[in-house]
Amino acid sequence: MTENELAKVVVHLGLKVHRELGPGLLESVYEECLCHELLKENVTFQRQAQLPIYYDGQLLESRLKIDLILEDKLILELKAVKTLQPIDLAQTLTYLRLTKCKLALLINFNTTLFKHGVHRVVNERERKLNMTA
């Protein structure tokens, strides 16, 4: 599946989870339920993926911790907050840049309408590199 196809699957499954549970729960609950749905759809993913971080050519002891990475293509950053903040978008963009993934979904489950909590985040840098290659 392409990143866009995976994103459609995630939005569909996220909507299913949101309809069943509603807003107001912990992020970890939504993450666990979404993982359950992804398994049912045979989508491969890494949960709480810990990836290496390099700085100035050196491998750091610290690791990048990402909520979900689907099929090594799509990053999911899940939230259950009253309002997304600019730092949430910045964090997601940093994950995209460091992993060289092209697309992420920043999803806030703490909304009355699920569609208001879904945000596509595109790694413009990677997209431009692939267009020139």
Coordinates of C-alpha atoms in Angstrom, one line a residue, residues 38-39 42-48 68-72:
L38 CA -4.6 -2.6 12.4
L39 CA -3.9 -6.2 13.3
N42 CA -3.1 -7.2 8.5
V43 CA -1.3 -3.9 8.5
T44 CA 2.2 -4.2 9.8
F45 CA 3.3 -1.6 12.3
Q46 CA 5.8 -0.8 15.1
R47 CA 4.3 0.4 18.3
Q48 CA 6.2 2.9 20.4
L68 CA 3.2 4.1 15.5
I69 CA 5.0 3.5 12.2
L70 CA 3.0 1.6 9.6
E71 CA 4.7 -0.5 7.0
D72 CA 7.9 1.7 7.4

